[in-house]
Amino acid sequence: MTYKELIAQMTLEEKASLMSGKDFWQTKDIKRLGINSMFLADGPHGIRRQQVAADQLGLNAGLPATCYPTASTVANSWNTELGEKVGDYLGEEAVAQRVHVLLGPGINMKRNPLCGRNFEYFSEDPYHAGKMAASYIRGIQSHGISACVKHFAVNNQEERRMSIDTIVDERTLREIYLTAFEIAVKEGRTKTIMSSYNRLNGEYTNENKHLMKDILRDEWHYNGVVVTNWGGSNDRIAGLLAGNELEMPTTAGQTDQDIIDAVNSGEIEEKVLDECVDRLLTLIYSTNDVFERPYKKEVDIERHHRVAQKVAEESIVLLKNEDNLLPLKFGKKVAVIGDFASEARYQGAGSSIVNPTILDHTMACFEESGIVSIGYEQGFERYGKKNRELINKACSLAKKADVVFLYIGLDEVTEAEGLDRKSMKIPANQVALLDALYEVNQSIVAILSCGSAVEMPWIHKVKGLLHGYLGGQAGARAILRVLSGDVNPSGKLAETYPFRYEDTPSYHHFPGDEASVEYREAMYIGYRYYDTANIDVLFPFGYGLSYTTFDYSHLQVDREGVTFELTNTGDVAGMEIAQLYVGCQSKEIFRAKKELKGFKKIFINAGETKTVVIPFDDKAFRYFNVETNQWEIEEADYHIMIGASIADIRLKDTIFVQGTGAPFPYHKDQLPSYFSGQANDVSQEEFEALLGKNVPTAKWDRHQPLGYTDTIEQCQYAKGVVGRLTYYTITFVHWFLWKIGKRNTANLIMMSIYHMPFRGIARLTGGIVNMPMLDGILMMVNGHFFKGLRHVFRERRKKIKKANSHSS
């Protein structure tokens, strides 16, 4: 232990006190020993430092900070150097705001396009997500503070995220859902990891010793801190035994006492607590060190804004460019239509909301773009109400233009933490506007703003399609620079766009059925499914157009990696993203047809040729063997493919790779769907054969009394009238707020109340309600109203009396 002597000076009470928060955002300090607090702040794409007083739901506006493009946007850059620059600037701003731990990046896999938090995540591919995350971490931590990778692990939906049990087989867990975290730990060297809310195969993740000890600590040799998601601690002692040091936010000493009691009773050895304290002290001292030296207390707001613009420019994806309509020819008259042109859609909703220092809007940036605008019309109401008058005005303007710039996408309340999307469609009133515009002017360029994949049955009605994703505070200007040709688009999709939601591999098993969600598609998420099962898609993984063209040639493959030449065969300089895919030719172990194993982004002038080298690493040929319980290499021929996307392979060769000689782990006759890749509707019997055990019951037990881990949603089945009344009141208030346009407030109710387990009432109220009081609330819900009410008041009096005795 690093701080053995310091820990020896601590009382048991002091050690336990460090294991939970001081308030909503700070850790506890011990002044007599010189141990300071740390401040933790949201920040995947911008610092969201709230005042210490914001100690309830923690959803107040943060201090002004640069809002960079979201992770889903920067992922499309495929540029780890750019990712490191984003991290560097985030870290600089964090230090300026005295933030010790920045809660990001988020690296959960995009298992399903409807996950409401996909805008915060990088990719459907773990290798891509891991490499981008590691770059962010290096940038953030270069300033001496800590990044905090989240949410560990298998948190791929928002609905019931605090209670859902994720059922996934071990190989899929390792290869798909943990690989990005492994890269973040080993290559990014993150100092902090945030555990997720959900259960994993029956156990809450922060109590799951297989996840937290066997894999994270023993296999990956992680020696940093694990912090709970806010209110995500269930059994504090089980969490501590699994190596979860820090519980956030404060519980006003409740769980500190649980730890003290557990040590005194022998339930937990004090040396286990000491190890957790030692790791936390390492983080406290390492992140406080920067603030004990002279440091920059102000940032150059304009400079950071320009960096945000550069990042957005490199992350924009050109998806369609019929007749080379873009870049826009000089002198063309443009009609600008769409509410998002007036008020930019630039970030998601929830804990990641940034209060931007500057905010560019399209109409304010037109003059400098050189594009001639003949006017603007709103065209549609932002939140989906149909308005024929707005459509008519837009059509009148469009008739006078050479080209229509149509700004469409998803609104702020559709993509939000705590909620999943209802469909992959954009609002019907926007499609109705497009249909009407198409009748009067067929030269339409759609500019799409959203953080995740959408269906596009309307795409034949636009000649150009530019996807800005969620481009941050400078995204509007960045888009105009691409439209005008000042910037050559170089982004490529880090996720697949299917034709329709029903084509997605997890369609039949998302978001799960009450108590659990079964990952029956196993490793076949995203392109791994579409490519292997030969399912046509709208836009494949890795796809994106440019204003120039590239030629690939002279592939050479050896045991170290690949070398090839890349030539810009067009008229303008540009950047190309070359992608390395590997495909095993053996049929003994089921795999995806192709898997991403490397990528590189290269700037090339017109007519220039560059030599590109992409090395193989330890992940190039491995698979996880459930018989040997370790990573193995299958002896076989492997196709080595270099492509401009998963569907556009330009160069191909084969290499023989010597294996590790492990036994084959599967019986083919038991797993036909997995060996064929047709894994979008796997039977329970076959999934259980893959799991090696029966799946748990997916329905809630409606006959049992509600307990700590049951949710407010389950009050609809409560035995007590007060429980059922609570449920119907919440659902009515949500409906009413949505009806009158208070959609953000309605979403907040769903996120922070409806899906919350009862224990969250104690864990997220800063000690206002403690667990004994919660016992009384549960009595009331379960049909013992007066007994429960007396219990609540009795325990409240005890709490007040105890607090008064401590203060005196």
CSV table of N, CA and C in Angstrom, one decimal, residues 713-769:
chain,number,residue,atom,x,y,z
A,713,GLU,N,-42.3,2.2,-10.7
A,713,GLU,CA,-43.1,1.7,-11.8
A,713,GLU,C,-43.9,0.5,-11.3
A,714,GLN,N,-43.3,-0.3,-10.4
A,714,GLN,CA,-44.0,-1.6,-10.0
A,714,GLN,C,-45.1,-1.3,-9.0
A,715,CYS,N,-45.2,0.0,-8.6
A,715,CYS,CA,-46.3,0.3,-7.6
A,715,CYS,C,-47.7,0.1,-8.3
A,716,GLN,N,-47.7,-0.1,-9.6
A,716,GLN,CA,-49.0,-0.4,-10.2
A,716,GLN,C,-49.6,-1.7,-9.7
A,717,TYR,N,-48.7,-2.6,-9.2
A,717,TYR,CA,-49.1,-3.9,-8.7
A,717,TYR,C,-49.1,-3.9,-7.1
A,718,ALA,N,-48.9,-2.8,-6.5
A,718,ALA,CA,-48.8,-2.8,-5.0
A,718,ALA,C,-50.1,-3.2,-4.3
A,719,LYS,N,-49.9,-3.8,-3.2
A,719,LYS,CA,-51.1,-4.2,-2.4
A,719,LYS,C,-51.7,-3.0,-1.7
A,720,GLY,N,-50.9,-2.0,-1.4
A,720,GLY,CA,-51.5,-0.8,-0.7
A,720,GLY,C,-52.0,0.2,-1.7
A,721,VAL,N,-53.2,0.8,-1.3
A,721,VAL,CA,-53.8,1.8,-2.2
A,721,VAL,C,-52.8,3.0,-2.4
A,722,VAL,N,-52.0,3.3,-1.4
A,722,VAL,CA,-51.1,4.5,-1.5
A,722,VAL,C,-50.1,4.2,-2.6
A,723,GLY,N,-49.7,2.9,-2.7
A,723,GLY,CA,-48.7,2.6,-3.8
A,723,GLY,C,-49.3,2.8,-5.1
A,724,ARG,N,-50.5,2.2,-5.3
A,724,ARG,CA,-51.1,2.3,-6.6
A,724,ARG,C,-51.5,3.7,-7.0
A,725,LEU,N,-51.9,4.5,-6.0
A,725,LEU,CA,-52.2,5.9,-6.2
A,725,LEU,C,-51.0,6.7,-6.6
A,726,THR,N,-49.9,6.4,-6.0
A,726,THR,CA,-48.6,7.0,-6.4
A,726,THR,C,-48.3,6.7,-7.8
A,727,TYR,N,-48.4,5.5,-8.2
A,727,TYR,CA,-48.1,5.1,-9.6
A,727,TYR,C,-49.0,5.9,-10.6
A,728,TYR,N,-50.3,5.9,-10.3
A,728,TYR,CA,-51.2,6.6,-11.3
A,728,TYR,C,-51.0,8.1,-11.3
A,729,THR,N,-50.7,8.6,-10.1
A,729,THR,CA,-50.4,10.1,-10.0
A,729,THR,C,-49.2,10.4,-10.9
A,730,ILE,N,-48.1,9.7,-10.8
A,730,ILE,CA,-46.9,9.9,-11.6
A,730,ILE,C,-47.2,9.8,-13.1
A,731,THR,N,-47.9,8.8,-13.5
A,731,THR,CA,-48.2,8.6,-14.9
A,731,THR,C,-49.1,9.7,-15.4
A,732,PHE,N,-50.0,10.2,-14.6
A,732,PHE,CA,-50.9,11.3,-15.0
A,732,PHE,C,-50.1,12.6,-15.2
A,733,VAL,N,-49.3,12.9,-14.1
A,733,VAL,CA,-48.5,14.1,-14.2
A,733,VAL,C,-47.5,14.1,-15.4
A,734,HIS,N,-46.9,12.9,-15.7
A,734,HIS,CA,-46.1,12.8,-16.9
A,734,HIS,C,-46.9,13.1,-18.1
A,735,TRP,N,-48.0,12.5,-18.3
A,735,TRP,CA,-48.9,12.7,-19.5
A,735,TRP,C,-49.3,14.2,-19.6
A,736,PHE,N,-49.7,14.8,-18.5
A,736,PHE,CA,-50.1,16.2,-18.5
A,736,PHE,C,-49.0,17.1,-18.9
A,737,LEU,N,-47.8,16.9,-18.3
A,737,LEU,CA,-46.7,17.8,-18.6
A,737,LEU,C,-46.3,17.7,-20.0
A,738,TRP,N,-46.4,16.5,-20.6
A,738,TRP,CA,-46.0,16.3,-22.0
A,738,TRP,C,-47.1,17.0,-22.9
A,739,LYS,N,-48.3,16.9,-22.4
A,739,LYS,CA,-49.4,17.5,-23.2
A,739,LYS,C,-49.3,19.0,-23.3
A,740,ILE,N,-48.9,19.6,-22.2
A,740,ILE,CA,-48.8,21.1,-22.2
A,740,ILE,C,-47.4,21.6,-22.7
A,741,GLY,N,-46.6,20.7,-23.1
A,741,GLY,CA,-45.3,21.2,-23.7
A,741,GLY,C,-44.1,21.2,-22.7
A,742,LYS,N,-44.3,20.8,-21.5
A,742,LYS,CA,-43.2,20.8,-20.5
A,742,LYS,C,-42.5,19.4,-20.6
A,743,ARG,N,-41.9,19.2,-21.8
A,743,ARG,CA,-41.4,17.9,-22.1
A,743,ARG,C,-40.1,17.5,-21.2
A,744,ASN,N,-39.3,18.5,-21.0
A,744,ASN,CA,-38.1,18.3,-20.2
A,744,ASN,C,-38.4,17.8,-18.8
A,745,THR,N,-39.4,18.5,-18.2
A,745,THR,CA,-39.9,18.2,-16.9
A,745,THR,C,-40.5,16.8,-16.9
A,746,ALA,N,-41.3,16.5,-17.9
A,746,ALA,CA,-41.9,15.1,-18.0
A,746,ALA,C,-40.8,14.1,-18.1
A,747,ASN,N,-39.8,14.3,-18.9
A,747,ASN,CA,-38.7,13.4,-19.0
A,747,ASN,C,-38.0,13.2,-17.7
A,748,LEU,N,-37.8,14.3,-16.9
A,748,LEU,CA,-37.2,14.2,-15.6
A,748,LEU,C,-37.9,13.3,-14.7
A,749,ILE,N,-39.2,13.3,-14.7
A,749,ILE,CA,-40.1,12.5,-13.9
A,749,ILE,C,-39.8,11.0,-14.2
A,750,MET,N,-39.8,10.7,-15.5
A,750,MET,CA,-39.5,9.3,-15.9
A,750,MET,C,-38.1,8.9,-15.5
A,751,MET,N,-37.1,9.7,-15.7
A,751,MET,CA,-35.7,9.4,-15.4
A,751,MET,C,-35.5,9.3,-13.9
A,752,SER,N,-36.0,10.2,-13.1
A,752,SER,CA,-35.6,10.3,-11.7
A,752,SER,C,-36.6,9.7,-10.7
A,753,ILE,N,-37.8,9.4,-11.2
A,753,ILE,CA,-38.8,8.8,-10.3
A,753,ILE,C,-39.4,7.5,-10.8
A,754,TYR,N,-39.9,7.5,-11.9
A,754,TYR,CA,-40.7,6.3,-12.4
A,754,TYR,C,-39.9,5.1,-12.4
A,755,HIS,N,-38.6,5.1,-12.9
A,755,HIS,CA,-37.8,3.9,-13.0
A,755,HIS,C,-36.9,3.7,-11.9
A,756,MET,N,-37.0,4.6,-10.8
A,756,MET,CA,-36.1,4.5,-9.7
A,756,MET,C,-36.4,3.4,-8.7
A,757,PRO,N,-35.4,2.5,-8.3
A,757,PRO,CA,-35.7,1.6,-7.2
A,757,PRO,C,-36.0,2.3,-5.9
A,758,PHE,N,-36.7,1.7,-5.0
A,758,PHE,CA,-37.0,2.4,-3.8
A,758,PHE,C,-35.8,2.8,-3.0
A,759,ARG,N,-34.7,2.0,-3.1
A,759,ARG,CA,-33.5,2.3,-2.4
A,759,ARG,C,-33.0,3.7,-2.8
A,760,GLY,N,-33.3,4.1,-4.1
A,760,GLY,CA,-32.8,5.4,-4.6
A,760,GLY,C,-33.4,6.5,-3.8
A,761,ILE,N,-34.6,6.3,-3.2
A,761,ILE,CA,-35.1,7.4,-2.4
A,761,ILE,C,-34.2,7.8,-1.3
A,762,ALA,N,-33.5,6.8,-0.7
A,762,ALA,CA,-32.5,7.0,0.4
A,762,ALA,C,-31.2,7.4,-0.2
A,763,ARG,N,-30.8,6.8,-1.3
A,763,ARG,CA,-29.5,7.0,-1.9
A,763,ARG,C,-29.3,8.4,-2.5
A,764,LEU,N,-30.4,9.0,-3.0
A,764,LEU,CA,-30.3,10.2,-3.8
A,764,LEU,C,-30.9,11.4,-3.1
A,765,THR,N,-31.3,11.3,-1.8
A,765,THR,CA,-31.9,12.5,-1.1
A,765,THR,C,-30.9,13.1,-0.1
A,766,GLY,N,-29.7,12.7,-0.2
A,766,GLY,CA,-28.7,13.3,0.7
A,766,GLY,C,-29.0,13.1,2.2
A,767,GLY,N,-29.6,12.0,2.5
A,767,GLY,CA,-29.9,11.7,3.9
A,767,GLY,C,-31.2,12.2,4.5
A,768,ILE,N,-32.0,12.9,3.6
A,768,ILE,CA,-33.3,13.4,4.1
A,768,ILE,C,-34.2,12.2,4.4
A,769,VAL,N,-34.1,11.2,3.6
A,769,VAL,CA,-34.8,9.9,3.9
A,769,VAL,C,-33.7,8.9,4.1
